[in-house]
């Protein structure tokens, strides 16, 4: 989960490992080949209603539940238990610190970067820089697993509003 070549994105935890982008998971059933591949944004199949919010992008409810679960594990394991984050970095943190670091990644969907742009706005100049739009943040249904661009409905203030708790 904490490996940047698999689930860890700059914007949270992906729903499907990035490994499946080049190496889809496949299986045969009753003479048919079925596969699941990582797609960072919209799906290329009609499965799950035609969008891929179950199949790879960043989905706020999943990420929120992971952060909260990691915090609960920290209550048991305390600061003595440390985990490499990200995987392969040789940097070790307590579970509470990892929960905070994951929260920061999710907040990066909405916070401005050094160019004054929000990842959720997907590089659109009008949304990022126009004085009439730049401070009106949309709570998208889900987010691109690679660049954080908001996808799906832009009025989903329900589950994406979980970011306020982080």
Tab-separated table of C-alpha atoms in Angstrom:
chain	number	residue	atom	x	y	z
A	1	UNK	CA	0.000	0.000	0.000
A	2	UNK	CA	2.869	2.396	0.718
A	3	UNK	CA	4.797	1.607	-2.481
A	4	UNK	CA	4.738	4.392	-5.097
A	5	UNK	CA	5.003	1.829	-7.900
A	6	UNK	CA	1.770	0.236	-6.691
A	7	UNK	CA	-0.888	1.927	-4.528
A	8	UNK	CA	0.742	5.090	-3.117
A	9	UNK	CA	0.023	8.152	-5.261
A	10	UNK	CA	0.958	11.776	-4.661
A	11	UNK	CA	-2.732	12.256	-3.845
A	12	UNK	CA	-3.546	9.253	-1.662
A	13	UNK	CA	-3.975	5.526	-2.072
A	14	UNK	CA	-5.104	4.159	-5.427
A	15	UNK	CA	-7.954	1.665	-5.499
A	16	UNK	CA	-6.016	-0.627	-7.855
A	17	UNK	CA	-2.250	-1.175	-8.013
A	18	UNK	CA	-0.401	0.761	-10.721
A	19	UNK	CA	1.461	-2.502	-11.449
A	20	UNK	CA	-1.676	-3.616	-13.336
A	21	UNK	CA	-1.167	-0.820	-15.862
A	22	UNK	CA	1.557	-2.836	-17.603
A	23	UNK	CA	0.657	-6.256	-16.177
A	24	UNK	CA	-3.145	-6.620	-15.934
A	25	UNK	CA	-4.558	-9.298	-13.681
A	26	UNK	CA	-6.248	-11.880	-15.929
A	27	UNK	CA	-8.163	-15.092	-15.412
A	28	UNK	CA	-10.120	-17.511	-17.550
A	29	UNK	CA	-13.698	-18.398	-16.679
A	30	UNK	CA	-15.940	-20.581	-18.822
A	31	UNK	CA	-13.803	-19.986	-21.906
A	32	UNK	CA	-13.596	-16.213	-21.507
A	33	UNK	CA	-10.601	-14.106	-20.542
A	34	UNK	CA	-11.339	-11.473	-17.894
A	35	UNK	CA	-8.831	-8.892	-16.797
A	36	UNK	CA	-8.429	-5.925	-14.493
A	37	UNK	CA	-5.911	-3.253	-15.391
A	38	UNK	CA	-4.950	0.015	-13.766
A	39	UNK	CA	-6.420	3.027	-15.502
A	40	UNK	CA	-5.683	6.324	-13.739
A	41	UNK	CA	-8.862	8.101	-14.838
A	42	UNK	CA	-11.983	7.078	-16.770
A	43	UNK	CA	-12.437	3.396	-17.525
A	44	UNK	CA	-12.156	1.980	-21.018
A	45	UNK	CA	-14.996	-0.493	-20.335
A	46	UNK	CA	-18.654	-0.240	-19.372
A	47	UNK	CA	-17.975	-2.201	-16.183
A	48	UNK	CA	-19.173	-0.411	-13.018
A	49	UNK	CA	-21.385	1.913	-15.034
A	50	UNK	CA	-18.637	3.153	-17.352
A	51	UNK	CA	-16.464	5.046	-14.929
A	52	UNK	CA	-13.541	3.691	-13.016
A	53	UNK	CA	-14.091	5.127	-9.562
A	54	UNK	CA	-13.925	1.556	-8.244
A	55	UNK	CA	-10.947	0.592	-10.357
A	56	UNK	CA	-7.901	2.774	-9.863
A	57	UNK	CA	-8.420	6.445	-9.203
A	58	UNK	CA	-8.264	8.071	-5.825
A	59	UNK	CA	-11.572	7.627	-4.020
A	60	UNK	CA	-12.029	9.712	-0.863
A	61	UNK	CA	-14.086	7.246	1.242
A	62	UNK	CA	-11.497	4.486	0.836
A	63	UNK	CA	-8.636	6.835	1.680
A	64	UNK	CA	-10.411	8.308	4.676
A	65	UNK	CA	-11.158	4.847	6.086
A	66	UNK	CA	-7.523	3.807	5.602
A	67	UNK	CA	-6.242	6.888	7.450
A	68	UNK	CA	-8.667	6.349	10.324
A	69	UNK	CA	-7.772	2.642	10.533
A	70	UNK	CA	-4.058	3.398	10.595
A	71	UNK	CA	-4.653	5.851	13.456
A	72	UNK	CA	-6.492	3.136	15.398
A	73	UNK	CA	-3.654	0.685	14.833
A	74	UNK	CA	-1.284	3.325	16.191
A	75	UNK	CA	-3.253	3.377	19.462
A	76	UNK	CA	-2.313	-0.278	19.945
A	77	UNK	CA	1.194	-0.344	18.474
A	78	UNK	CA	2.285	3.109	19.770
A	79	UNK	CA	5.279	5.066	18.449
A	80	UNK	CA	7.534	2.045	18.982
A	81	UNK	CA	6.185	0.363	15.842
A	82	UNK	CA	7.655	1.981	12.735
A	83	UNK	CA	7.025	1.292	9.067
A	84	UNK	CA	9.035	2.218	5.999
A	85	UNK	CA	7.330	5.066	4.151
A	86	UNK	CA	7.324	5.139	1.206
A	87	UNK	CA	8.364	1.556	0.588
A	88	UNK	CA	11.995	1.436	-0.487
A	89	UNK	CA	12.880	4.874	0.943
A	90	UNK	CA	14.620	3.604	4.094
A	91	UNK	CA	12.642	6.243	6.045
A	92	UNK	CA	10.616	4.903	8.977
A	93	UNK	CA	7.619	6.493	10.670
A	94	UNK	CA	5.065	5.617	13.333
A	95	UNK	CA	1.602	4.668	12.099
A	96	UNK	CA	0.263	7.988	13.364
A	97	UNK	CA	2.875	9.860	11.320
A	98	UNK	CA	2.009	7.770	8.250
A	99	UNK	CA	-1.691	8.600	8.703
A	100	UNK	CA	-0.747	12.298	8.775
A	101	UNK	CA	1.461	11.937	5.691
A	102	UNK	CA	-1.324	10.164	3.783
A	103	UNK	CA	-3.745	12.915	4.830
A	104	UNK	CA	-1.319	15.507	3.469
A	105	UNK	CA	-1.240	13.695	0.126
A	106	UNK	CA	-5.035	13.811	-0.047
A	107	UNK	CA	-5.081	17.494	0.909
A	108	UNK	CA	-2.746	18.106	-2.049
A	109	UNK	CA	-5.769	17.484	-4.286
A	110	UNK	CA	-7.189	20.816	-3.111
A	111	UNK	CA	-4.274	22.918	-1.877
A	112	UNK	CA	-2.397	25.189	-4.272
A	113	UNK	CA	1.045	24.079	-5.436
A	114	UNK	CA	4.011	26.411	-6.121
A	115	UNK	CA	2.370	27.495	-9.412
A	116	UNK	CA	-0.798	28.484	-7.559
A	117	UNK	CA	-2.718	25.561	-9.077
A	118	UNK	CA	-4.877	22.860	-7.504
A	119	UNK	CA	-4.431	19.276	-8.745
A	120	UNK	CA	-8.216	18.735	-8.674
A	121	UNK	CA	-8.606	21.447	-11.335
A	122	UNK	CA	-6.563	19.377	-13.782
A	123	UNK	CA	-4.429	22.177	-15.173
A	124	UNK	CA	-7.383	24.237	-16.433
A	125	UNK	CA	-6.141	27.865	-16.473
A	126	UNK	CA	-9.615	29.372	-15.876
A	127	UNK	CA	-10.255	27.270	-12.752
A	128	UNK	CA	-6.728	27.747	-11.419
A	129	UNK	CA	-6.085	31.432	-12.123
A	130	UNK	CA	-9.281	33.334	-12.961
A	131	UNK	CA	-10.282	35.480	-9.980
A	132	UNK	CA	-13.911	34.375	-10.386
A	133	UNK	CA	-13.120	30.658	-10.232
A	134	UNK	CA	-9.795	29.963	-8.500
A	135	UNK	CA	-11.152	29.899	-4.948
A	136	UNK	CA	-14.322	27.902	-5.631
A	137	UNK	CA	-13.245	24.350	-4.919
A	138	UNK	CA	-15.306	21.553	-6.417
A	139	UNK	CA	-15.696	18.247	-4.569
A	140	UNK	CA	-15.397	15.736	-7.366
A	141	UNK	CA	-16.678	12.172	-7.186
A	142	UNK	CA	-13.181	10.704	-7.562
A	143	UNK	CA	-9.705	11.731	-8.739
A	144	UNK	CA	-7.111	10.699	-11.304
A	145	UNK	CA	-4.698	8.306	-9.597
A	146	UNK	CA	-1.651	9.848	-11.271
A	147	UNK	CA	-2.218	13.613	-11.461
A	148	UNK	CA	-5.116	14.234	-9.037
A	149	UNK	CA	-7.496	15.757	-11.604
A	150	UNK	CA	-11.092	15.752	-10.371
A	151	UNK	CA	-13.360	13.331	-12.246
A	152	UNK	CA	-16.985	12.293	-12.282
A	153	UNK	CA	-19.644	14.523	-10.803
A	154	UNK	CA	-18.263	17.821	-9.527
A	155	UNK	CA	-21.074	18.365	-7.033
A	156	UNK	CA	-20.436	15.285	-4.861
A	157	UNK	CA	-20.076	17.209	-1.641
A	158	UNK	CA	-20.987	14.124	0.383
A	159	UNK	CA	-18.084	11.729	0.581
A	160	UNK	CA	-15.412	14.064	-0.805
A	161	UNK	CA	-16.224	16.505	2.005
A	162	UNK	CA	-14.444	13.974	4.257
A	163	UNK	CA	-11.316	15.959	3.371
A	164	UNK	CA	-12.500	18.575	5.887
A	165	UNK	CA	-11.933	16.047	8.693
A	166	UNK	CA	-8.302	15.595	7.669
